[in-house]
Structures are given as C-alpha cells and as structure tokens.
Amino acid sequence: MPTRGFESSVEPVLHFGTGTHRHIDSLVVRWPDLYTQTLRDLPTDTTLLLSQADARPASPVPPAPRPRYANQTANLFSTPAVHHENDFTDFDRELLISKLLSTEGPKLAIGDIDGDGLEDFILGSAAHDTTRVYLQTTNGHFAEKAQPAFAQDRDYENIGLELVDIDHDGDLDLIAAAGGGQEQPGSVFLLTRLYLNDGKGNFTRSTTGWPPIAINASCVRTADIDGDGLPEIFIGGRSIPGSYGRSPGSILLKNLGHGQFTDITRTQAPDLQTLGMVTDAQWADIDGDHQPELIVVGDWMPVTTFKLHDNRLVKEKELPASAGWWNCLTLADLDGDGRPDLIAGNYGDNSKIHADVTHPARLFVGDFVNNGRSSCIAAYYKSDGKSYPLNLRGDLLAQLPEWKKRFPSYASYAGKTLEDVLTPEQLSQSLQLKVEQTETCVFYNQGEDNFLMQPLPQRAQFSAVFAAYAADLDGDGKTDLLLAGNFYGFKPEIGRLDASYGVTLINNANHGFRYLAPAASGLFIRGETRDLRGIKTTRGIAILAARNNDSLQLFTRSGN
C-alpha cells in the first residue's frame, strides 16, 4: 500500500537494511493467503522479484480457542440501536481548537425502567436525533419503547445521562444534561432536564421545582451527600462554547424532596465554579470515612478530589503530575484491598504530540489582540527541547487577523517558538493550562488520600480511551479491564486516533495486566466508542458498547 496522501506515494519496493552483513541466511515470505516461501543464502545489495505462485501452504495451524465473548447485536435487537451524529464543525466557530467538542457522545444509562425486574438501557442522542429507550424482554432481547417526551426534545444533544429515583416513588427517573459546541452560552438547548417515570417506563419532562441550569455539560452524577436519603446532583461543565480553555463552572444541586431542587454551588461548593473543563466524574468513598467523595477528570486538568467539610464540598487534592487530556473515569478495586481504584482514559502515546512533567503541553487562553474575544493557543515540546505553537499560520491569522503584519508569509511563521509568537506580557496575562500525562492510567488507592499513578500497558496507549469497563472477564475472580475509544475529530495536522479495536487487559492482581487479543476475547469493537457498560440480562452479564455515529454493539459470554 504505497499511497500516503493526495497524489503522493512512496517507492513501491520493500527495502531492508542488513548492516555489515554480506549474505543473509534465509528470507521467509508469508503471503496474504498464508502460503509461504523460503529463500536461502541470499547476497545483499540485491533486488528480488517474488511471485506468489512459488509459495506453498504453510504448516497446519492449530484451531484458535473459542473466544470468551460473542457479538450478539444482530440477534438480540428487534431494531438496530444507532447513534446519528449531527453535521456540525466546531472549527468553524473556534478556529484554534485542535479537536471537535461535539462528537463526544453517546453515553448510556442502565437500570430497570419499567419495574419488571430486568435491566433496560437508554442511549443518548446527538442534536436533531432522539434519545432512545430499550426495554429487556424475558428472553434477553431488547425492544425500543417510544418516548414522546424525548422526541419533543430532539434538538438537545444529550451527553450526560443518569437514572435515579429522584422523587422517591420507587422507580427510576432520568436526568439528561445537554452538551456539544453548537449552541451559544446560556441557550435553552443547553438546559439540563429532569424526566419523571410513571413506573411503567414512560417519561414526562418535569416543569416544576427544577432550576434552569444551562451549561455545555459532560456528565451527570448523583449521590446522597447529606445522609437524608435523597440524591444530590453534580453536573460537570465541559466548556464554554466559543471560549475553549476557560472554565464553564460545574454545578451542585441539593435535593429538597418531592422533586424540588436548588443550586447550592456558590454557597456550598464554590470550588466547582472554577474547576475546569470536566469530562467525567464519579462519587465514591475513597478514604473509608463512610461519606462519598467526588473525583473529577477533564481536559487540560489534573485528577481532582473533593471532600465534604462542614456540609460544604471542598477541593481536597489535585493528584501530583496528573494533568492530562482525560476522557473518562471508572472506579473498581483492581488490587483486592477493598479500596476503589481509579481508571482514567487519556489521549494515549500514538501521536506526534507528547507531554511529560518536564516537557508539558500547554494552553494559553486570553484576549491577545484586545478585541474582546477569547482565543486559545496550544504549544508542545519537540525533540530539540523547544516549545512550538500547535496552530498553523492559516488558522492563527483567521482567528487573529491583526497579526498578519507580524507573519506576512509562511516563511515568517515557520520555526517560530512559543516565545516568538506570544510576548512576555501576553504570556503572563493569559490563563495557562497544562498537560503532563498523556497515557491512560490506573490510580491505585493506597489509603489516606494517596494514589499511585501507573500507566496501563502499551496496547492501552495506541489510541485515545473514552470508555472503560471493569469486571471479571476471564472468571478467575479478579477484576479485569476492557478499554475502548478512538477519536476522528482532530485537525488534519494532528491526524485521527483510530488504532483501537477494544483492549482487553487481564488482571494479575499485582498491579499488572496481560493483554488478551480480540481473537481470544471476542471483544472486537470498531469505530469511535464513547461508553462501555455492563447490563444484567436473562443470559448473564452482557457488555454494551455505544459508538459515535454508529450502531450500538452488545456482547455476551460465548454460549449465552
């Protein structure tokens, strides 16, 4: 496959360097049909012309073991569950951002929606599509149940979903947070909404007692933090549309009972107002005090923990050297010590952009030309030890045309370091964010609010991770991991991250993992996965994989 781009190609001859060797003992050629041929005693500095007709069948290969899981999507759905991404390009609004912010769904919510004792699920939607409810039948199949309330609200991009009994009537209600970069700040289509369940799986949008929270959100997480039996609600702020890099602020709602809520962020959780660009969060008792703590990850953010002090939610700690491009957060006890560990999905290592503690990627946010408009300029270190702007000249001048006199030609911009582009005054007056860890990691909980950060094996770093599922996948009693992700919506100069087909990691319970190939696990997932969830079915625990602009996939244990 010599083609490398538009009207370009590399030389269509395979070239092998042999160092000082003058003869090669043997050359083994394995063709695509698995036929092979062996050539012996070959001189170097020689061009060989090979013919597949000269190859012979290879030695018999023993049959592969039966995969542990099987894709049952086609068999267990009456109609396909498909996510349809809307056509919107964030780069048209924010020229200097490096990736799309409107393709980070869909997410899933799992629970018994209709009260029949079987778990069902909800699949989030992009704007101009409809969030869908799928009910499980007694034979383990799933059938879509129409929801007029969701169809009426189809112009919302539902990125954060949480099923929880809000009104204390014994059934699961739905909180849906809106996201995506297509709406203006404060738009009615960024409202987080509450849908009440009638106990039979029919949802109605609540119009009373619910505060008008309109932020570009990423997630919704609930926990009873004051011990009154009623869940409070955290809503993670993803970004301010048009002002990437600035903190949108996150929200904490107190449950007053009977479907009534009030925003207590300013008075009881003020640290959330400047938290950053949140992508995911979880509530858990990580320090053994029998109270839930809030753990948050985000874009250009460190892993951050919050703790309750005197009925206030206060920032407790930013984990050292953990600032990353985090996409997701999953909690599980991986080392069997009874404490929840953190599994955080990140950007990965398979890119030209790298960052570490001594060479962090940085984002500078400010009004660089005093025109009242916020801009962001990212920079990263290259092998020469200097930091260079990520943005190309065309994008930079389209966003900041006032700089055309500074950089009148491509040659005048080429090779300029960050310090050549931004003045010392601009650097000092800008909001500065950083990334010092790009690998997907486990943070092992060592107690007393201490965590050991450990990157997962190399296979987990081939692509961006947007979803992690923690469960015993091989039946040995230890919690294993399934990771998935990929992301296509980067600027061309970065290139898309698409090298993951699902990564199954088998836990050895000693802070180590063994990679299990998709052929052995059966967990083969193409495309851009955005969520992985386990669901109890009449056939056993199944795994749901929600993919952006593609069909949902369902995997069951082989034989189920």
Short mmCIF file of N, CA, C and O in Angstrom, two decimals, residues 38 52 54 102 134 161 219 239 241 254 267 280 291 294 323 329 372 386 409 445 454 462 469 494 514 540 551:
data_model
loop_
_atom_site.label_atom_id
_atom_site.label_comp_id
_atom_site.label_asym_id
_atom_site.label_seq_id
_atom_site.Cartn_x
_atom_site.Cartn_y
_atom_site.Cartn_z
N THR A 38 10.48 -19.80 1.27
CA THR A 38 11.74 -19.50 1.94
C THR A 38 12.86 -19.47 0.90
O THR A 38 13.02 -20.42 0.12
N GLN A 52 3.91 -14.95 -5.94
CA GLN A 52 3.09 -15.71 -5.01
C GLN A 52 2.85 -17.14 -5.50
O GLN A 52 2.62 -18.05 -4.70
N ASP A 54 4.94 -19.16 -6.42
CA ASP A 54 6.01 -20.04 -5.96
C ASP A 54 5.85 -20.45 -4.51
O ASP A 54 6.63 -21.26 -3.99
N SER A 102 -18.05 18.33 19.79
CA SER A 102 -19.46 17.95 19.62
C SER A 102 -19.64 16.51 19.18
O SER A 102 -20.72 16.13 18.73
N TYR A 134 -34.57 1.31 25.49
CA TYR A 134 -34.66 -0.10 25.08
C TYR A 134 -34.98 -0.94 26.31
O TYR A 134 -34.22 -0.94 27.29
N LEU A 161 -26.25 11.31 31.04
CA LEU A 161 -27.48 10.63 31.41
C LEU A 161 -27.29 9.95 32.77
O LEU A 161 -26.25 9.35 33.03
N CYS A 219 -21.34 15.42 31.95
CA CYS A 219 -21.78 14.26 32.71
C CYS A 219 -22.71 14.68 33.83
O CYS A 219 -22.74 15.85 34.24
N SER A 239 -17.31 22.85 28.58
CA SER A 239 -16.61 24.01 28.03
C SER A 239 -17.60 25.14 27.85
O SER A 239 -18.81 24.94 27.91
N PRO A 241 -18.93 27.35 25.02
CA PRO A 241 -18.89 27.43 23.55
C PRO A 241 -18.34 28.78 23.09
O PRO A 241 -18.78 29.84 23.51
N LYS A 254 -28.93 20.58 45.31
CA LYS A 254 -29.41 19.90 46.52
C LYS A 254 -30.83 19.44 46.29
O LYS A 254 -31.68 20.18 45.77
N THR A 267 -22.75 28.69 47.34
CA THR A 267 -22.68 28.76 48.80
C THR A 267 -22.00 27.55 49.44
O THR A 267 -21.32 27.69 50.46
N ASP A 280 -15.57 13.91 32.97
CA ASP A 280 -16.23 12.82 33.69
C ASP A 280 -15.99 12.99 35.18
O ASP A 280 -15.08 13.71 35.61
N GLN A 291 -18.41 8.48 53.83
CA GLN A 291 -19.04 9.58 53.12
C GLN A 291 -18.52 9.61 51.69
O GLN A 291 -17.34 9.33 51.45
N LEU A 294 -16.06 13.22 45.75
CA LEU A 294 -16.25 13.45 44.33
C LEU A 294 -14.88 13.46 43.65
O LEU A 294 -13.98 14.20 44.07
N ALA A 323 -2.04 16.09 35.39
CA ALA A 323 -2.74 16.91 34.42
C ALA A 323 -2.73 16.22 33.06
O ALA A 323 -1.67 15.85 32.54
N LEU A 329 -13.68 8.30 33.43
CA LEU A 329 -13.25 7.86 34.76
C LEU A 329 -14.13 6.69 35.19
O LEU A 329 -15.36 6.78 35.17
N GLY A 372 -11.71 41.94 22.60
CA GLY A 372 -12.82 41.43 23.38
C GLY A 372 -13.17 39.98 23.12
O GLY A 372 -14.19 39.50 23.60
N LYS A 386 12.50 22.66 22.53
CA LYS A 386 11.82 23.94 22.46
C LYS A 386 10.32 23.72 22.29
O LYS A 386 9.88 22.71 21.72
N SER A 409 4.19 36.01 5.77
CA SER A 409 4.38 34.85 4.89
C SER A 409 4.50 33.59 5.75
O SER A 409 4.70 33.66 6.96
N ASN A 445 -5.40 3.18 44.83
CA ASN A 445 -5.75 3.83 46.09
C ASN A 445 -4.94 3.19 47.22
O ASN A 445 -5.13 2.03 47.56
N GLN A 454 -0.13 4.71 37.73
CA GLN A 454 0.60 3.72 36.95
C GLN A 454 -0.01 3.62 35.56
O GLN A 454 -1.18 3.23 35.42
N PHE A 462 -2.34 2.93 22.40
CA PHE A 462 -2.34 3.04 20.95
C PHE A 462 -3.33 4.09 20.44
O PHE A 462 -3.23 4.56 19.31
N TYR A 469 -14.54 -0.48 31.04
CA TYR A 469 -15.46 -1.39 31.74
C TYR A 469 -14.64 -2.31 32.61
O TYR A 469 -13.71 -2.98 32.12
N ILE A 494 -2.88 17.09 13.14
CA ILE A 494 -2.70 16.14 14.23
C ILE A 494 -2.95 14.72 13.75
O ILE A 494 -2.20 13.80 14.04
N ARG A 514 -2.23 -8.46 31.61
CA ARG A 514 -1.85 -9.21 30.42
C ARG A 514 -2.83 -8.90 29.30
O ARG A 514 -4.05 -9.00 29.49
N GLY A 540 -27.16 -13.67 31.30
CA GLY A 540 -25.95 -13.34 32.03
C GLY A 540 -25.58 -11.88 31.82
O GLY A 540 -26.32 -11.11 31.22
N SER A 551 -23.79 2.06 15.10
CA SER A 551 -24.71 1.21 15.86
C SER A 551 -24.11 0.78 17.19
O SER A 551 -22.90 0.59 17.31
#
